[in-house]
Coordinates of C-alpha atoms and ligand atoms in Angstrom, one line a residue:
X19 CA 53.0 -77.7 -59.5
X20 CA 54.6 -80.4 -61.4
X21 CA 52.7 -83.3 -59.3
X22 CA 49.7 -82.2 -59.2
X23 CA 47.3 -85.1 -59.4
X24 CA 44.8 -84.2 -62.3
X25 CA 41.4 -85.1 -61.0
X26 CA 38.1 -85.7 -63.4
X27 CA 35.2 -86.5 -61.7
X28 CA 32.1 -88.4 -63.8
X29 CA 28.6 -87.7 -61.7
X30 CA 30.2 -84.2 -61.1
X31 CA 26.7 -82.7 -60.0
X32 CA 25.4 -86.0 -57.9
X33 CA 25.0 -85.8 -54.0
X34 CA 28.5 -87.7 -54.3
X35 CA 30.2 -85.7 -56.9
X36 CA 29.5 -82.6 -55.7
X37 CA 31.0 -83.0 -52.7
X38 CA 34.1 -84.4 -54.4
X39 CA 34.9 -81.5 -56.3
X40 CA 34.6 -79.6 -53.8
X41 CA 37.5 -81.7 -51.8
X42 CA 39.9 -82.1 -54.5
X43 CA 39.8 -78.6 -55.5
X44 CA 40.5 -77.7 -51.8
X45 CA 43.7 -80.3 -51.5
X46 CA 47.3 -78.8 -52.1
X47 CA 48.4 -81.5 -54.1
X48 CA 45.2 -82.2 -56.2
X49 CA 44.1 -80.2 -59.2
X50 CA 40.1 -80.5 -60.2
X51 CA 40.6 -80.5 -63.9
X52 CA 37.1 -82.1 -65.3
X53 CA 33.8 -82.8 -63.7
X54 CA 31.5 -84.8 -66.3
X55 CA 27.9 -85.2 -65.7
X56 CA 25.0 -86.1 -68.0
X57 CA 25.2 -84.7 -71.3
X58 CA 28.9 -83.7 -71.5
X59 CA 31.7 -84.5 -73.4
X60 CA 33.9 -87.5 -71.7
X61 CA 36.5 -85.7 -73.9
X62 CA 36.8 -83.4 -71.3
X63 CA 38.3 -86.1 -68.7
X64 CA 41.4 -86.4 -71.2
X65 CA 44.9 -85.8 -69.5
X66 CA 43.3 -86.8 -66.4
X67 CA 46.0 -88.5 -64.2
X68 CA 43.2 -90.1 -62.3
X69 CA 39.0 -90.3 -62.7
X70 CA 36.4 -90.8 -60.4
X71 CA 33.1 -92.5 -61.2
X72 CA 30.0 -91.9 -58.8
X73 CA 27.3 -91.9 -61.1
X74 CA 24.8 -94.6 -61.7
X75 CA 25.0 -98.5 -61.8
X76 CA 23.4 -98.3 -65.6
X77 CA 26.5 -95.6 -66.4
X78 CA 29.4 -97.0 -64.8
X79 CA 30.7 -99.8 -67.1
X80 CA 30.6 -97.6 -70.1
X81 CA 32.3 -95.1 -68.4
X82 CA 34.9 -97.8 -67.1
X83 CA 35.7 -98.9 -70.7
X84 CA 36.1 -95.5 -71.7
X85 CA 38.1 -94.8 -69.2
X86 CA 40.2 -97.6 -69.7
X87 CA 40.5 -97.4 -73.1
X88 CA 42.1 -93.8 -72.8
X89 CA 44.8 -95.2 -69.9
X90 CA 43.1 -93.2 -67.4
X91 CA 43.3 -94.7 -63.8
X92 CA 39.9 -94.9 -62.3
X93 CA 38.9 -95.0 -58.4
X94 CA 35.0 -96.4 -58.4
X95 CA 32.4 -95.7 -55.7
X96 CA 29.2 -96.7 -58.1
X97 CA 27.4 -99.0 -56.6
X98 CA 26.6 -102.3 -58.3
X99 CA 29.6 -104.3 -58.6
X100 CA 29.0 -108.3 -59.4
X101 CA 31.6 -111.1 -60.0
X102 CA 30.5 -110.7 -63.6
X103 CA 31.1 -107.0 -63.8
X104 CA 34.5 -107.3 -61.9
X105 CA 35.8 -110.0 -64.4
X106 CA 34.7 -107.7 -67.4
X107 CA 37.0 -104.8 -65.9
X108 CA 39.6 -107.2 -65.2
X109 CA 40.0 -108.1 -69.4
X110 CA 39.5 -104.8 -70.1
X111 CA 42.7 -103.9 -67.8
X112 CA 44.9 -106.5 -68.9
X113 CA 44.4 -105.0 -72.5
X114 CA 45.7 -101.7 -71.3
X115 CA 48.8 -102.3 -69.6
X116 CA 50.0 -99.6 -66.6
X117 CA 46.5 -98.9 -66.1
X118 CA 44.8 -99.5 -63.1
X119 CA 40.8 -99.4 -61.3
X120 CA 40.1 -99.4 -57.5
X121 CA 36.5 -100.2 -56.9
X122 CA 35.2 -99.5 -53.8
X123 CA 31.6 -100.2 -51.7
X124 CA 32.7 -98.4 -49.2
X125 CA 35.0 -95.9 -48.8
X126 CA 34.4 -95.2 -45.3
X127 CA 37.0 -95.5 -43.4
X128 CA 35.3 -96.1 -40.0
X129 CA 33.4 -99.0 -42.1
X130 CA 36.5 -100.7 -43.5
X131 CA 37.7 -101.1 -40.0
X132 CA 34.8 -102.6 -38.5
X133 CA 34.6 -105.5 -41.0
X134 CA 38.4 -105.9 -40.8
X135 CA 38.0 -105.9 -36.3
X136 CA 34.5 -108.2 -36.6
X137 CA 36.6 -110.8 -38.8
X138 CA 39.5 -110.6 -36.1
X139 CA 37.1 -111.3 -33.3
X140 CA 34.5 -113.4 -35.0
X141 CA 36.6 -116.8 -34.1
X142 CA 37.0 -115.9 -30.2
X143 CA 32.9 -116.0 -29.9
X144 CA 30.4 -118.6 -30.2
X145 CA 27.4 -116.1 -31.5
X146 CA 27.9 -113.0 -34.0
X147 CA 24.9 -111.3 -35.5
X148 CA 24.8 -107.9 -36.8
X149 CA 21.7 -105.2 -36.9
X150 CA 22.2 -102.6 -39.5
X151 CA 20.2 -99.4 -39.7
X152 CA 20.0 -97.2 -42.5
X153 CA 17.7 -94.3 -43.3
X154 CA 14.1 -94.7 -44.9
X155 CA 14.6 -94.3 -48.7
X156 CA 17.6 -96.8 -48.6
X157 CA 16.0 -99.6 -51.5
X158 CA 18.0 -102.9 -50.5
X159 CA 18.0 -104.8 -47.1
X160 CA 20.4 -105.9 -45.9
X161 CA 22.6 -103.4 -46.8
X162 CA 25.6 -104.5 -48.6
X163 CA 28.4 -103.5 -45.8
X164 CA 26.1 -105.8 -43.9
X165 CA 26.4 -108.6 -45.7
X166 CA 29.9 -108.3 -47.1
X167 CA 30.1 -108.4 -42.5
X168 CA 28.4 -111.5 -42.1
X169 CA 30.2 -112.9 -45.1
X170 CA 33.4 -112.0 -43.6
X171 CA 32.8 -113.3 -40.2
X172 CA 31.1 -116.8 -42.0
X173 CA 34.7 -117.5 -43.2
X174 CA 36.6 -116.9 -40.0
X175 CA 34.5 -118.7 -38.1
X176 CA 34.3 -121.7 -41.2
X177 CA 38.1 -121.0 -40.7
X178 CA 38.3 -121.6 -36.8
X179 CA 36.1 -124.5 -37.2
X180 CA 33.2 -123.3 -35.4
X181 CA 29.8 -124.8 -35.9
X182 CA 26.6 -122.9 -35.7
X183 CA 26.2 -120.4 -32.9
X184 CA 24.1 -121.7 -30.3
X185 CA 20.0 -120.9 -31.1
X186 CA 17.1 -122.9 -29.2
X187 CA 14.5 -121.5 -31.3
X188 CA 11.9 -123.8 -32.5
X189 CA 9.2 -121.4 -33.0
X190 CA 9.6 -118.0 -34.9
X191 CA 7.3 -115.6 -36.5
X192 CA 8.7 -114.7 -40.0
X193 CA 11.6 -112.3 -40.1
X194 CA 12.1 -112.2 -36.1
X195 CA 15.6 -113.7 -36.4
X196 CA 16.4 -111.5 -39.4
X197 CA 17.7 -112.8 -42.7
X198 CA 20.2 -114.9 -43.0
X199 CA 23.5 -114.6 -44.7
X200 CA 26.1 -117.1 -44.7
X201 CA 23.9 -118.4 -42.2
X202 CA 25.2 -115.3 -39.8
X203 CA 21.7 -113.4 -38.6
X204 CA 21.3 -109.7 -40.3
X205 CA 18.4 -107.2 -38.9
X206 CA 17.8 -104.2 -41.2
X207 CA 16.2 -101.3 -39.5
X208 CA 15.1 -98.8 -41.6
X209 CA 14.3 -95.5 -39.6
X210 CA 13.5 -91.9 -40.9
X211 CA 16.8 -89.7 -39.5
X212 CA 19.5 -92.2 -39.5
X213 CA 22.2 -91.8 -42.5
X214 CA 24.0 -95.3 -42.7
X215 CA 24.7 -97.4 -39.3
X216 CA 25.7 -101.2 -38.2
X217 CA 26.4 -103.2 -35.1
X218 CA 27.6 -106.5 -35.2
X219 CA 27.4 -108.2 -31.9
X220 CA 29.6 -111.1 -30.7
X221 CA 28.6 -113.0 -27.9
X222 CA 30.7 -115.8 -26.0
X223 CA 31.2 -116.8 -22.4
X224 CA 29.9 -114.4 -19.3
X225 CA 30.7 -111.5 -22.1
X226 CA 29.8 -109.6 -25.2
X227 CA 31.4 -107.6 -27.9
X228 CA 29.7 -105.2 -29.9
X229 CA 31.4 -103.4 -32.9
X230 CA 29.3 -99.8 -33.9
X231 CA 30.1 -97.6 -36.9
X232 CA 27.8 -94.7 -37.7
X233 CA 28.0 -92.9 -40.7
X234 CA 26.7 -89.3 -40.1
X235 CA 27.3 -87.5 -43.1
X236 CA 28.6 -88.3 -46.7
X237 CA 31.9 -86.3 -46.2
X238 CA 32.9 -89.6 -44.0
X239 CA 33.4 -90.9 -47.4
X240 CA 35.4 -88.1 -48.6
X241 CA 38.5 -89.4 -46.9
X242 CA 38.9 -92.9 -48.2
X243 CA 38.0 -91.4 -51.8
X244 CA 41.2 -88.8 -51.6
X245 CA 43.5 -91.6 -50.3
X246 CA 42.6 -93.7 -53.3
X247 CA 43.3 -90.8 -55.7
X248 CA 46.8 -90.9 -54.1
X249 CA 46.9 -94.5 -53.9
X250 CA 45.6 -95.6 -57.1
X251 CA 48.6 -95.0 -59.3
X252 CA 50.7 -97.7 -56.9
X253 CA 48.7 -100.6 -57.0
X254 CA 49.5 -103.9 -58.5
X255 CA 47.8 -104.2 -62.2
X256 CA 44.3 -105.3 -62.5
X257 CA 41.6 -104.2 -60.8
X258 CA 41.9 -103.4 -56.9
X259 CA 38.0 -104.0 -54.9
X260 CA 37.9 -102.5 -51.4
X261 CA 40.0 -99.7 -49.9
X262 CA 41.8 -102.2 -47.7
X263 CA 45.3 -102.1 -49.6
X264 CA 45.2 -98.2 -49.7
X265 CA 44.6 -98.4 -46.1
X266 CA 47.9 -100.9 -45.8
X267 CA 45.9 -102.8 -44.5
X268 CA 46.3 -105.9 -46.9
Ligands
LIG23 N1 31.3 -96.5 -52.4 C1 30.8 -95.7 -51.5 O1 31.4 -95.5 -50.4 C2 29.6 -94.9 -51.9 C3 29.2 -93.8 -51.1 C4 28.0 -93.1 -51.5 C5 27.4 -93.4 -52.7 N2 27.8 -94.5 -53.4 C6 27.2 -94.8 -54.8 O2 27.7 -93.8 -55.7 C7 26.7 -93.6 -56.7 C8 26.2 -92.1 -56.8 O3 25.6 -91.8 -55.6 P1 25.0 -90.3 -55.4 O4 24.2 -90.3 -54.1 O5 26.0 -89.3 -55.6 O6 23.9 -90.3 -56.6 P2 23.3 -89.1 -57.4 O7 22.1 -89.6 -58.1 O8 23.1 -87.9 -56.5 O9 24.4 -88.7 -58.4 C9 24.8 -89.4 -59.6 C10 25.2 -88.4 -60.6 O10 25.7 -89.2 -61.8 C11 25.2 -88.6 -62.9 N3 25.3 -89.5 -64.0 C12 24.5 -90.6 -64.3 N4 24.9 -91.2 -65.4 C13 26.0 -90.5 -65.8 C14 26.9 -90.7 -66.9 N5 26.8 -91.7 -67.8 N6 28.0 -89.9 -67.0 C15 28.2 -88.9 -66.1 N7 27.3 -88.6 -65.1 C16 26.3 -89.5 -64.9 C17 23.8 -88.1 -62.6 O11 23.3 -87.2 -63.5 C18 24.0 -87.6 -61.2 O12 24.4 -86.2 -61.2 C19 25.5 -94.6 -56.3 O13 25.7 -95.8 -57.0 C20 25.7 -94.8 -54.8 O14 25.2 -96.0 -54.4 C21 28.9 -95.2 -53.1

């Protein structure tokens, strides 16, 4: 029993949290010690080996510099990261040595893949767009999978010095070519029954790829979150953004 990771979770009773306690309570090697929601004590996440945040963008950086001003490793799901708020985590780490954050967007693993496969193929095809489709009371289009995509493939295909995909239209009515990010075309469907899905589609001579992840449930998330409990504790100091080097796949 002796390594047994101790697991808080903050956002205990969330559509996230929930379903995370109910995961680490049901792993061998994982203990559910706290789960902290509105109202309660943060006290309660002390002797935590490792904490989980899914609560709310407004919550999460006060939690974070609780967190990290108790030496409690963090693994981060909240949405709402920005360079600014990843530098501020970054001085609060370097002022509490051994400890360390992994923020993720996506903890998918399906997801991670596809923008790792779409930035390997992006240079072998003159046109890449992607269409993502999410259900009807997502807020924000493009989804930000989708653009952290099209920002990916932007760079491999800056790096392969391709110029812009090939596009003869001259006449448009607004929004028919998507929006634009890092000049790579997004679509954003927004449909009543769909959870969270994207294609990105690579086009190049006499052939097409197409890359399609669908996200049916929130347990696809549960996966990536349990491998970053386990993983957190070995990564380099400062904080970790994506679930890529958990993954080995940096
Ligand atoms: N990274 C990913 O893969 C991923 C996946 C799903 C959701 N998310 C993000 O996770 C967050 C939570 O999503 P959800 O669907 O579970 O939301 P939710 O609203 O169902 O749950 C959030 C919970 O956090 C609680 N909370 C708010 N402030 C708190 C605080 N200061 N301390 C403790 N608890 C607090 C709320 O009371 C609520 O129970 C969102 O930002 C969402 O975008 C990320």
């Amino acid at each position: 029993m002796a390594d047994m990771i101790k697991v808080g979770v903050l956002g205990a009773k969330g559509r996230m949290g929930t379903q995370i306690c109910a995961a680490v309570a049901g792993e061998q090697d994982m203990a559910l010690a706290a789960g902290v929601d509105v109202g309660d004590d943060r006290e309660a996440l002390a002797g935590c080996d490792v904490v989980v945040d899914f609560t709310h963008p407004g919550a999460v950086m006060d939690n974070l510099r609780w967190c990290i001003g108790q030496g409690l490793d963090t693994v981060v799901g909240t949405s709402g990261f920005d360079d600014a708020r990843a530098a501020q985590v970054a001085r609060w780490l370097a002022a509490a040595p051994g400890t360390r954050a992994l923020i993720v967007p996506n903890f998918s693993i399906g997801a991670v893949l596809m923008m790792r496969f779409a930035a390997q193929a992006a240079r072998f095809f003159d046109s890449a767009e992607i269409i993502e489709l999410h259900h009807a009371g997502k807020v924000d289009a493009p989804s930000g999978t989708a653009t952290r995509t099209a920002s990916l493939i932007a760079a491999a295909r800056a790096e392969a010095g391709l110029g812009p995909p090939p596009d003869a239209t001259v006449t448009a009515l607004e929004g028919a070519r998507g929006a634009e990010v890092d000049a790579v075309h997004v679509h954003s469907v927004r449909l009543a029954g769909l959870l969270a899905h994207q294609e990105v589609l690579l086009g190049g001579h006499g052939e097409t790829l197409t890359l399609r992840h669908d996200s049916l449930d929130r347990a696809s998330f549960l996966p990536g979150i349990l491998m970053g409990i386990r993983g957190v504790g070995s990564l380099p100091a400062g904080p970790t953004f994506g679930l890529d080097r958990v993954l080995g796949l940096d």
